[in-house]
Each structure stands twice: as structure tokens, then as C-alpha cells.
Amino acid sequence: MIWNEEFETLPREALEALQLKRLKRLVERVYSAVPYYQKKMDEAGVSPRDMKSLSDLARIPFTTKEDLRINYPFGLFAVPFEQVVRIHASSGTTGKPTVVGYTKQDIDSWAELMARTLACGGAHQGDVVHNAYGYGLFTGGLGAHYGAEKMGTAVIPISGGNSKRQIMIMQDFGSTVLLCTPSYALNLADVMREMNVEPATLKLRVGLFGAEPWSENMRDEIEKKLGIKAIDIYGLSEVMGPGVASECIEEKSGLHVFEDFFIPEIINPETGESLPPGQTGELVFTTLTKEAFPVMRYRTKDISRLITEQCSCGRTFYRMQRITGRSDDMLIIRGVNVFPSQIEHVLMSIEGVEPHYQIIVDRQGALDIMEVQVEVMDQIFSDEIKVLENLSKRIEREIKDLLGVSCRIKLVEPRTIQRSEGKAKRVIDKRKI
Ligand code: DLL
């Protein structure tokens, strides 16, 4: 089902006209309300009057996490503080969190976007939405919650953690739609197995997973283990939270960006130059309607590509390819660029390997050492040493073939790698550079 036919199937021309109208208003509003942005635009020699066509957006300076840090906590809010009704924050890897605000209208838009996302994933009124995204400052829990209510589903605000209780509630309340990170979905599948709960006896039909990178192979794994369809959903706090883009259940191939609310661009992360559709680079978003915390050309550091071909589901919005990495997640191992997603891709394609792994990077002398710790299935772990040796050699060889760097493989017993209840921590970089 398409939640909002009128907007989600707009012909391209009408959509772009709407975007331009909204863009003009946005730039004017931001310029007059936020002195910091006004200064940046003045320095770049661009004024709101210059927004004559959508291509003029490229004249606006980028916004980065550094801009947010400088203005911590509320310096980039574009409305009087009395109009702010909600504050969220995302924990950075270092220092202070990134803080974002919402007006009443922003919360309504967000609910609309999450209702669209749920509909994209095949949810409908009457569904029991098991919302295991964390409630709190993280945008996942409350963001999804309001969308589920708007759609008219029965939402269970279970939040993350306490997996046994989650499963009991799934059984007793008849949860049909699961919302959580993909790594937590796998964690739940493992706990089901430990509890001898057969996933087929549950009513779960579909899961909307996001907030962290995952791969096509991990999707297969989740679908197989939980017996559901797994949908990729994307968003980030600075732009809104979840509800920026979503796969449709019809194609499960690329995530529709809700382009009446956000303009996506792809840039070369090194030069900042705009790239044409189809090319891979860093995703950049401009929010078209947000009141409290609008952003212009926000650099996400997420790597993707835009797909402009029409989708069979009927939505006309461009799709973004699933995120293949982050420009700042990239590890440089002995000079070679390595994305954790590439390692995951290798691991998930090998029989006997569990989807739980951690990459540990260290430096011995002047040499970078990468160790991949990965869990193997029970029966393999209790097998002969030779079997384990062969498996670890095979993983090592395949990683070397794909990435051109050698690494150490450490096969570990099932359930030894720490499980996440939210975003999984895949990389531990111990190098002091
Ligand atoms: O993770 C919002 C969200 C909540 C999205 C629930 C989807 C579901 P932040 O905590 O600000 O917001 O983190 C945003 O997470 O820049 C990506 O690097 C990553 N991310 C989010 N969704 C995906 C996804 C939420 N589907 C950051 N695939 C983003 C890969 C994702 N990475």
C-alpha cells in the first residue's frame, strides 16, 4: 500500500516544482533565522534570491557535523525556543552529542514519513508493531512510534533489551511487524533458538531494519532465521531520524527517498563536487520542510548511489542504494581502504559462519594488524581442528582476494561476541595514530 498516493507518485516535473518552491522558502527562512548560516552564505557569496532552479542548491555551502558541534546545543535552531516541542540527540563517537529539535509541525511531518515507511514495508492498520528501537534521546524509538500510531497500528513500545521478555511479548501479544536494528534482529533469533521458540509459531510477518549498516547476505540470514521479510530503512537524526528513505516490499532493491521532504545529492567526498545520478559517493541531504532544525546540504558521510529508474511499486521517488559504508568508517590498513561492509560480505557468503563478528585493528611496530573474530556454528566448533583450520584459511584467502590485504582470522565459539541491543559495534581500532 502507498500511504500518500498524491505525493509519493507525483510525476517528476510536478515533484521538482514542489521541491523548488519549498527550497526557496527554506533558504529564505534559514538565512533570516540563523545568523551562523547567514554568515556562511554571505561568505560563499550566495543569497536566498539566487535559488532560481534546483541546480542552484549546489551554490549553498555544505553543513557538516563540525557546524553542529560549534553551535552546540541549540545554536542552529531556526525557530524561537518556545516553539520547540521535542529534543533528540545522537551520541557521537567522541565528545558531545549532536542535538536536534522539532516543532509540533515537524513531529507531524515525521509521523507522516514513518507511516509512509511502514506502508512501504507492507504494514497496515490492524498490525501489531513491536517497536524494539531504543526509546529515549535516540530517534529510532519515538520516531517510529508516532508513525505507527498515525497509521493506526497497535504499537508496543518495548524499546531495546531484555530479549527473553521481547519474545514472550511477541508470542502473547501477536506481534506482526518488528522494528529494530538488524543486529538485534539476529540476536532475537538466537535467543528464540535458546528458548526453543519456533519462529514459525509467531505471527511476525515483516521487519523494518535500519540505524546501522547491514548487507544483502545479512538480510537473507534474518529472513531465513525469523521466517519474515526484512526491509531496509534509513535515516539520521540531523535530517529527521528514521523516515528519510525506505525500501518497498515489492522490490526490496534500493530505498525510496521521500523527496517531497528531502533533496538527496551524491558528492565526491574528497572534492565536494556533485556527482551525476548513478555514481557512488557521499550522500548529502537538504530538508525542505523542517522548521526547528532545518539543514542545507548536510554531509552524512554515508556512501551510496542514486537510482533514477522508475520502480515497479508505483512510487516515483528516486531510490538510494543500500548504504555500503561510511566515509569515516573506512579503515586504512597498510594503505588499503577497507570498509567493514566488505568483510561482512565475505563472512556472510561462507557456510558455517555466524553473522556475529568484530574487526580488531592494532599496530605492531609500524605494521597494521587486522584481526577478524567471527563466531562459527556449534557443530563446526566441535568438529576436528582440521575443519576449523580449513575454514579460517578460506576466510583469510577470500578477504585477501577481495581487499588485497591479509588479516588474521580468529574463529570463536558461538555466543562469545558481545551482542548489541541497538547499534552493533563492529570495529575496535586500537591504533594510536
Ligand atoms: O540511526 C535513525 C534511524 C533509526 C534510522 C531507526 C533507521 C532506523 P542516527 O543515530 O543519527 O539515526 O544514526 C544515523 O546511522 O548516518 C548511517 O550511518 C546509519 N544508518 C541509519 N540507517 C541505516 C541503514 C538513526 N539502513 C546513521 N543502513 C546514518 C546503513 C544506516 N546505515
Coordinates of C-alpha atoms and ligand atoms in Angstrom, one line a residue:
M1 CA 0.0 0.0 0.0
I2 CA 1.2 3.5 -0.7
W3 CA 0.4 5.7 2.3
N4 CA 0.2 9.0 0.5
E5 CA -0.6 8.4 -3.2
E6 CA -0.8 12.0 -4.0
F7 CA 2.8 12.8 -3.1
E8 CA 4.5 9.5 -3.4
T9 CA 3.5 9.1 -7.1
L10 CA 3.9 12.7 -8.2
P11 CA 5.2 12.9 -11.8
R12 CA 8.9 14.1 -11.8
E13 CA 8.1 17.5 -13.1
A14 CA 5.5 18.3 -10.5
L15 CA 7.7 16.9 -7.8
E16 CA 10.6 19.2 -8.9
A17 CA 8.3 22.2 -9.0
L18 CA 7.2 21.5 -5.4
Q19 CA 10.8 21.0 -4.4
L20 CA 11.9 24.3 -5.8
K21 CA 9.0 26.1 -4.2
R22 CA 9.9 24.6 -0.8
L23 CA 13.7 25.1 -1.3
K24 CA 13.2 28.9 -1.9
R25 CA 11.2 29.1 1.3
L26 CA 13.7 27.1 3.2
V27 CA 16.7 29.1 2.2
E28 CA 15.0 32.4 3.0
R29 CA 13.9 31.1 6.3
V30 CA 17.3 29.7 7.3
Y31 CA 19.1 32.9 6.1
S32 CA 16.9 35.2 8.2
A33 CA 16.6 33.0 11.3
V34 CA 20.1 31.5 11.8
P35 CA 23.0 34.0 12.0
Y36 CA 25.5 31.3 11.6
Y37 CA 24.1 30.1 8.3
Q38 CA 23.6 33.7 7.1
K39 CA 27.3 34.3 7.7
K40 CA 28.3 31.2 5.8
M41 CA 26.1 32.1 2.9
D42 CA 27.4 35.6 2.8
E43 CA 31.0 34.3 2.8
A44 CA 30.1 32.0 -0.1
G45 CA 28.6 34.9 -2.0
V46 CA 25.1 33.3 -2.2
S47 CA 21.8 34.8 -1.2
P48 CA 18.3 33.4 -1.0
R49 CA 17.4 35.3 -4.2
D50 CA 19.9 33.1 -6.1
M51 CA 17.7 30.0 -5.8
K52 CA 16.1 30.2 -9.2
S53 CA 16.3 26.5 -10.1
L54 CA 17.1 23.3 -8.2
S55 CA 20.6 23.3 -9.6
D56 CA 21.3 26.5 -7.7
L57 CA 21.2 24.4 -4.5
A58 CA 24.8 23.5 -5.4
R59 CA 25.8 27.1 -4.6
I60 CA 24.9 26.7 -0.9
P61 CA 27.8 25.7 1.4
F62 CA 27.7 22.2 2.9
T63 CA 26.7 21.7 6.5
T64 CA 28.8 19.3 8.5
K65 CA 28.9 17.7 11.9
E66 CA 31.6 20.3 12.8
D67 CA 29.0 23.1 12.2
L68 CA 26.7 21.3 14.7
R69 CA 29.5 20.9 17.2
I70 CA 30.4 24.6 17.1
N71 CA 26.8 25.6 17.7
Y72 CA 26.1 23.0 20.4
P73 CA 23.5 22.6 21.7
F74 CA 20.8 24.9 20.2
G75 CA 22.7 27.4 18.1
L76 CA 21.3 26.2 14.7
F77 CA 17.6 26.1 15.8
A78 CA 15.6 28.2 13.3
V79 CA 12.5 28.9 15.4
P80 CA 12.0 30.7 18.8
F81 CA 12.7 28.1 21.5
E82 CA 9.1 28.2 22.7
Q83 CA 8.1 26.5 19.5
V84 CA 10.3 23.5 20.1
V85 CA 8.3 20.6 21.5
R86 CA 10.9 17.8 21.3
I87 CA 14.7 17.4 21.5
H88 CA 16.6 14.3 20.4
A89 CA 20.4 13.7 20.4
S90 CA 22.6 11.1 18.9
S91 CA 25.8 10.1 20.6
G92 CA 28.9 10.8 18.7
T93 CA 31.9 8.6 18.9
T94 CA 33.7 11.3 20.8
G95 CA 32.6 14.2 22.9
K96 CA 29.3 16.0 22.9
P97 CA 26.2 14.6 21.3
T98 CA 24.5 16.0 18.2
V99 CA 21.4 17.8 19.3
V100 CA 18.2 18.3 17.1
G101 CA 14.9 19.9 17.8
Y102 CA 11.3 19.6 16.4
T103 CA 8.3 21.8 16.3
K104 CA 4.7 20.4 16.5
Q105 CA 4.6 20.6 12.8
D106 CA 7.9 18.7 12.5
I107 CA 6.6 15.9 14.7
D108 CA 3.5 15.7 12.4
S109 CA 5.7 15.5 9.3
W110 CA 7.9 12.9 10.9
A111 CA 4.8 10.8 11.8
E112 CA 3.7 11.1 8.1
L113 CA 7.2 9.9 7.0
M114 CA 7.2 7.0 9.3
A115 CA 3.7 6.0 8.3
R116 CA 4.9 6.0 4.7
T117 CA 7.9 3.9 5.7
L118 CA 5.7 1.4 7.5
A119 CA 3.4 1.2 4.4
C120 CA 6.5 0.8 2.2
G121 CA 7.3 -2.3 4.3
G122 CA 3.8 -3.7 3.9
A123 CA 2.4 -2.7 7.3
H124 CA -1.2 -1.7 7.7
Q125 CA -3.9 -0.9 10.1
G126 CA -4.5 -3.9 12.3
D127 CA -0.9 -4.8 12.6
V128 CA 0.8 -5.2 15.9
V129 CA 4.0 -3.2 15.7
H130 CA 6.8 -4.4 18.0
N131 CA 9.0 -1.4 18.3
A132 CA 12.3 -2.5 19.7
Y133 CA 14.2 0.6 18.6
G134 CA 15.5 2.4 21.7
Y135 CA 13.2 4.9 23.2
G136 CA 15.0 8.0 24.6
L137 CA 17.3 10.5 23.0
F138 CA 17.8 8.2 20.1
T139 CA 15.4 9.0 17.3
G140 CA 14.5 5.4 16.4
G141 CA 12.0 4.6 19.2
L142 CA 9.8 7.6 19.4
G143 CA 10.2 8.4 15.6
A144 CA 8.8 5.0 14.6
H145 CA 6.2 5.1 17.4
Y146 CA 4.4 8.2 16.1
G147 CA 4.3 6.8 12.6
A148 CA 2.9 3.5 13.8
E149 CA 0.2 5.4 15.7
K150 CA -0.6 7.7 12.8
M151 CA -1.1 4.6 10.6
G152 CA -3.5 3.2 13.1
T153 CA -1.5 0.1 14.1
A154 CA -1.2 -1.2 17.7
V155 CA 2.3 -0.2 18.7
I156 CA 4.1 -2.0 21.5
P157 CA 6.8 0.5 22.9
I158 CA 9.0 -2.3 24.1
S159 CA 12.3 -0.5 23.3
G160 CA 15.6 -2.5 23.2
G161 CA 17.0 -5.1 25.5
N162 CA 15.7 -7.9 27.7
S163 CA 15.4 -10.3 24.7
K164 CA 13.5 -13.1 26.5
R165 CA 10.8 -10.7 27.6
Q166 CA 10.6 -9.4 24.0
I167 CA 10.0 -12.9 22.7
M168 CA 7.4 -13.7 25.3
I169 CA 5.6 -10.5 24.3
M170 CA 5.8 -11.4 20.7
Q171 CA 4.1 -14.7 21.5
D172 CA 1.5 -13.3 23.8
F173 CA 0.6 -10.1 22.0
G174 CA 0.9 -11.5 18.5
S175 CA 3.4 -9.0 17.1
T176 CA 3.3 -8.9 13.3
V177 CA 5.8 -6.2 12.5
L178 CA 9.3 -6.0 14.1
L179 CA 11.2 -2.8 14.3
C180 CA 14.8 -2.9 15.5
T181 CA 18.4 -2.8 14.3
P182 CA 19.4 -5.7 12.0
S183 CA 22.0 -6.9 14.5
Y184 CA 19.4 -7.0 17.3
A185 CA 17.0 -9.0 15.0
L186 CA 19.7 -11.7 14.7
N187 CA 20.2 -11.5 18.4
L188 CA 16.5 -12.1 19.0
A189 CA 16.6 -15.1 16.5
D190 CA 19.4 -16.6 18.6
V191 CA 17.5 -16.2 21.9
M192 CA 14.4 -17.7 20.3
R193 CA 16.5 -20.8 19.5
E194 CA 17.8 -21.0 23.0
M195 CA 14.3 -20.7 24.3
N196 CA 13.1 -23.4 21.9
V197 CA 10.7 -20.9 20.3
E198 CA 10.0 -21.8 16.7
P199 CA 9.7 -18.6 14.7
A200 CA 7.0 -20.1 12.5
T201 CA 4.7 -20.2 15.6
L202 CA 4.9 -16.4 15.9
K203 CA 2.8 -14.0 13.9
L204 CA 5.7 -11.9 12.7
R205 CA 5.5 -11.1 9.0
V206 CA 8.0 -8.4 8.3
G207 CA 10.8 -6.4 9.9
L208 CA 11.9 -2.9 9.2
F209 CA 15.5 -2.7 10.0
G210 CA 18.0 0.2 10.0
A211 CA 20.1 2.5 12.0
E212 CA 23.3 0.6 11.2
P213 CA 24.9 -0.8 8.1
W214 CA 24.0 -4.4 7.0
S215 CA 24.4 -6.4 3.9
E216 CA 22.3 -8.4 1.4
N217 CA 23.6 -11.6 2.9
M218 CA 22.6 -10.5 6.4
R219 CA 19.1 -9.8 5.0
D220 CA 19.0 -13.5 3.8
E221 CA 20.2 -14.7 7.2
I222 CA 17.5 -12.7 9.1
E223 CA 14.7 -13.7 6.6
K224 CA 15.7 -17.4 7.0
K225 CA 16.1 -17.4 10.7
L226 CA 13.0 -15.4 11.6
G227 CA 10.9 -16.5 8.6
I228 CA 9.9 -12.9 7.8
K229 CA 10.6 -10.3 5.1
A230 CA 13.3 -7.9 6.0
I231 CA 13.2 -4.3 4.8
D232 CA 15.9 -1.7 4.9
I233 CA 15.0 1.7 6.3
Y234 CA 17.3 4.7 6.6
G235 CA 17.5 8.0 8.3
L236 CA 19.7 10.1 10.6
S237 CA 19.0 12.5 13.4
E238 CA 20.4 15.6 11.8
V239 CA 17.9 15.2 8.9
M240 CA 14.9 13.8 10.8
G241 CA 15.6 10.4 12.3
P242 CA 14.1 7.2 10.7
G243 CA 11.8 8.1 7.8
V244 CA 14.2 9.6 5.3
A245 CA 14.2 6.6 2.9
S246 CA 12.8 3.1 2.8
E247 CA 12.8 0.1 0.6
C248 CA 9.4 -1.1 -0.7
I249 CA 8.3 -4.6 -0.1
E250 CA 7.6 -5.1 -3.8
E251 CA 11.2 -4.7 -5.0
K252 CA 13.4 -4.6 -1.9
S253 CA 16.0 -3.0 -4.1
G254 CA 17.1 0.5 -3.2
L255 CA 15.4 2.8 -0.7
H256 CA 12.9 5.4 -1.9
V257 CA 13.9 8.8 -0.6
F258 CA 10.9 10.9 0.5
E259 CA 11.8 13.6 -1.9
D260 CA 9.0 16.0 -1.2
F261 CA 10.6 16.4 2.2
F262 CA 14.3 15.9 1.4
I263 CA 16.6 16.6 -1.6
P264 CA 19.3 13.9 -1.8
E265 CA 22.6 14.6 -3.6
I266 CA 25.7 12.5 -4.1
I267 CA 29.1 14.2 -3.9
N268 CA 32.7 13.1 -4.2
P269 CA 33.7 13.0 -0.5
E270 CA 37.2 14.2 -1.3
T271 CA 36.5 17.2 -3.6
G272 CA 32.9 18.0 -2.6
E273 CA 32.0 18.0 -6.3
S274 CA 28.4 16.9 -7.2
L275 CA 28.2 13.6 -9.0
P276 CA 25.5 12.6 -11.5
P277 CA 22.9 10.0 -10.6
G278 CA 24.2 6.5 -10.8
Q279 CA 27.6 7.4 -9.4
T280 CA 28.7 6.3 -6.0
G281 CA 29.7 8.9 -3.4
E282 CA 28.7 10.6 -0.2
L283 CA 25.0 11.3 0.5
V284 CA 24.1 14.8 1.2
F285 CA 20.6 15.9 2.3
T286 CA 18.6 19.2 2.3
T287 CA 15.5 19.2 4.4
L288 CA 12.6 21.0 2.6
T289 CA 10.0 21.4 5.3
K290 CA 11.7 21.2 8.7
E291 CA 11.1 24.2 11.0
A292 CA 13.1 23.8 14.2
F293 CA 16.2 22.2 12.8
P294 CA 16.5 22.6 9.0
V295 CA 19.7 21.6 7.3
M296 CA 21.0 22.6 4.0
R297 CA 23.3 20.2 2.2
Y298 CA 24.1 18.1 5.2
R299 CA 27.0 15.8 4.6
T300 CA 26.1 12.4 6.0
K301 CA 29.4 10.6 5.4
D302 CA 27.3 7.6 4.3
I303 CA 28.2 6.1 0.9
S304 CA 25.5 5.3 -1.6
R305 CA 24.3 5.9 -5.1
L306 CA 21.0 7.3 -6.5
I307 CA 18.9 5.1 -8.7
T308 CA 16.6 7.1 -11.0
E309 CA 14.8 4.3 -12.8
Q310 CA 11.1 4.0 -12.1
C311 CA 10.2 1.4 -9.5
S312 CA 7.5 -1.2 -10.1
C313 CA 5.8 -0.3 -6.8
G314 CA 4.5 3.0 -8.4
R315 CA 6.4 5.4 -6.2
T316 CA 8.1 8.0 -8.3
F317 CA 10.8 9.0 -5.8
Y318 CA 14.4 8.2 -6.6
R319 CA 15.9 5.4 -4.7
M320 CA 19.2 5.3 -2.9
Q321 CA 21.2 2.1 -2.9
R322 CA 21.6 0.5 0.5
I323 CA 24.5 2.1 2.4
T324 CA 27.7 0.4 1.5
G325 CA 29.9 2.1 4.1
R326 CA 30.7 5.4 5.8
S327 CA 33.5 7.6 4.5
D328 CA 34.7 7.9 8.1
D329 CA 34.2 4.2 8.9
M330 CA 36.7 3.4 6.3
L331 CA 39.7 1.7 7.8
I332 CA 43.1 2.2 6.2
I333 CA 45.0 -1.0 6.7
R334 CA 48.6 -0.8 5.4
G335 CA 47.4 1.8 2.9
V336 CA 44.4 -0.1 1.7
N337 CA 40.9 1.3 2.1
V338 CA 38.8 -1.3 3.9
F339 CA 35.1 -0.9 4.7
P340 CA 33.7 -3.2 7.4
S341 CA 30.8 -4.0 5.0
Q342 CA 33.2 -5.7 2.6
I343 CA 34.4 -8.0 5.3
E344 CA 30.8 -8.7 6.3
H345 CA 30.1 -9.6 2.7
V346 CA 32.8 -12.2 2.6
L347 CA 31.8 -13.7 6.0
M348 CA 28.2 -14.0 5.2
S349 CA 28.8 -15.8 2.0
I350 CA 30.6 -18.7 3.8
E351 CA 28.7 -21.7 5.1
G352 CA 29.1 -22.4 8.8
V353 CA 29.9 -18.8 9.8
E354 CA 27.5 -17.0 12.1
P355 CA 26.6 -13.3 11.4
H356 CA 28.4 -12.1 14.5
Y357 CA 31.9 -10.7 14.1
Q358 CA 34.2 -8.0 15.2
I359 CA 37.2 -6.4 13.5
I360 CA 40.1 -5.6 15.7
V361 CA 42.8 -3.3 14.3
D362 CA 46.1 -2.8 16.0
R363 CA 49.6 -1.7 15.2
Q364 CA 52.7 -3.7 15.9
G365 CA 55.8 -1.6 15.2
A366 CA 55.0 0.2 12.0
L367 CA 52.6 -2.5 10.8
D368 CA 48.9 -2.5 10.9
I369 CA 47.4 -5.8 12.0
M370 CA 43.8 -6.6 11.4
E371 CA 42.1 -9.5 13.2
V372 CA 38.6 -10.7 12.3
Q373 CA 36.9 -12.5 15.1
V374 CA 34.0 -14.5 13.9
E375 CA 31.6 -17.0 15.5
V376 CA 31.1 -20.3 13.9
M377 CA 28.2 -22.7 14.2
D378 CA 28.1 -25.1 17.2
Q379 CA 28.6 -28.2 15.1
I380 CA 31.6 -26.7 13.3
F381 CA 33.2 -25.6 16.5
S382 CA 33.0 -29.1 18.0
D383 CA 34.4 -30.5 14.8
E384 CA 38.1 -31.6 14.3
I385 CA 40.8 -28.9 14.4
K386 CA 41.4 -29.5 10.7
V387 CA 38.0 -28.4 9.7
L388 CA 38.4 -25.2 11.7
E389 CA 41.8 -24.6 10.2
N390 CA 40.5 -25.0 6.7
L391 CA 37.6 -22.7 7.4
S392 CA 39.8 -20.0 8.8
K393 CA 42.2 -20.3 5.9
R394 CA 39.4 -20.0 3.4
I395 CA 38.0 -16.8 5.1
E396 CA 41.5 -15.3 5.1
R397 CA 42.0 -16.1 1.4
E398 CA 38.7 -14.7 0.4
I399 CA 39.3 -11.5 2.3
K400 CA 42.7 -11.2 0.8
D401 CA 41.3 -11.8 -2.7
L402 CA 38.6 -9.1 -2.3
L403 CA 40.5 -6.5 -0.5
G404 CA 44.1 -7.2 -1.2
V405 CA 45.1 -7.1 2.5
S406 CA 45.9 -10.1 4.7
C407 CA 44.3 -10.5 8.1
R408 CA 44.2 -12.9 11.0
I409 CA 41.1 -14.9 11.5
K410 CA 40.0 -16.0 14.9
L411 CA 37.1 -18.4 14.9
V412 CA 35.3 -18.2 18.2
E413 CA 32.7 -20.2 20.0
P414 CA 29.0 -19.4 19.4
R415 CA 27.7 -16.6 21.6
T416 CA 31.0 -15.2 22.6
I417 CA 31.0 -11.9 20.7
Q418 CA 29.1 -9.3 22.6
R419 CA 25.5 -8.9 21.4
S420 CA 24.0 -5.5 20.7
E421 CA 20.6 -4.2 21.8
G422 CA 20.9 -1.3 19.4
K423 CA 23.7 -0.4 17.0
A424 CA 26.4 -3.1 16.9
K425 CA 30.0 -2.2 17.4
R426 CA 31.8 -3.9 14.6
V427 CA 35.2 -2.3 14.7
I428 CA 37.7 -1.8 17.5
D429 CA 40.6 0.3 16.4
K430 CA 43.4 0.1 19.0
R431 CA 45.9 2.0 16.9
K432 CA 47.2 5.2 18.4
I433 CA 47.9 7.4 15.4
Ligands
DLL1 O1 20.0 5.7 13.3 C1 18.0 6.9 12.7 C2 17.3 5.6 12.4 C3 16.6 4.9 13.4 C4 17.3 5.0 11.1 C5 16.0 3.7 13.1 C6 16.7 3.8 10.8 C7 16.0 3.2 11.8 P1 21.4 8.2 14.0 O2 21.5 7.6 15.3 O3 21.6 9.7 13.9 O4 20.0 8.0 13.4 O5 22.4 7.5 13.0 C8 22.4 7.8 11.7 O6 23.1 5.5 11.1 O7 24.2 8.3 9.1 C9 24.0 5.9 9.0 O8 25.5 5.9 9.1 C10 23.5 4.8 9.9 N1 22.2 4.2 9.3 C11 21.0 4.5 9.6 N2 20.2 3.7 8.8 C12 21.0 2.9 8.1 C13 20.8 1.9 7.2 C14 19.4 6.7 13.1 N3 19.5 1.5 6.8 C15 23.5 6.9 10.9 N4 21.8 1.3 6.6 C16 23.4 7.2 9.4 C17 23.1 1.7 6.9 C18 22.3 3.2 8.4 N5 23.3 2.6 7.8

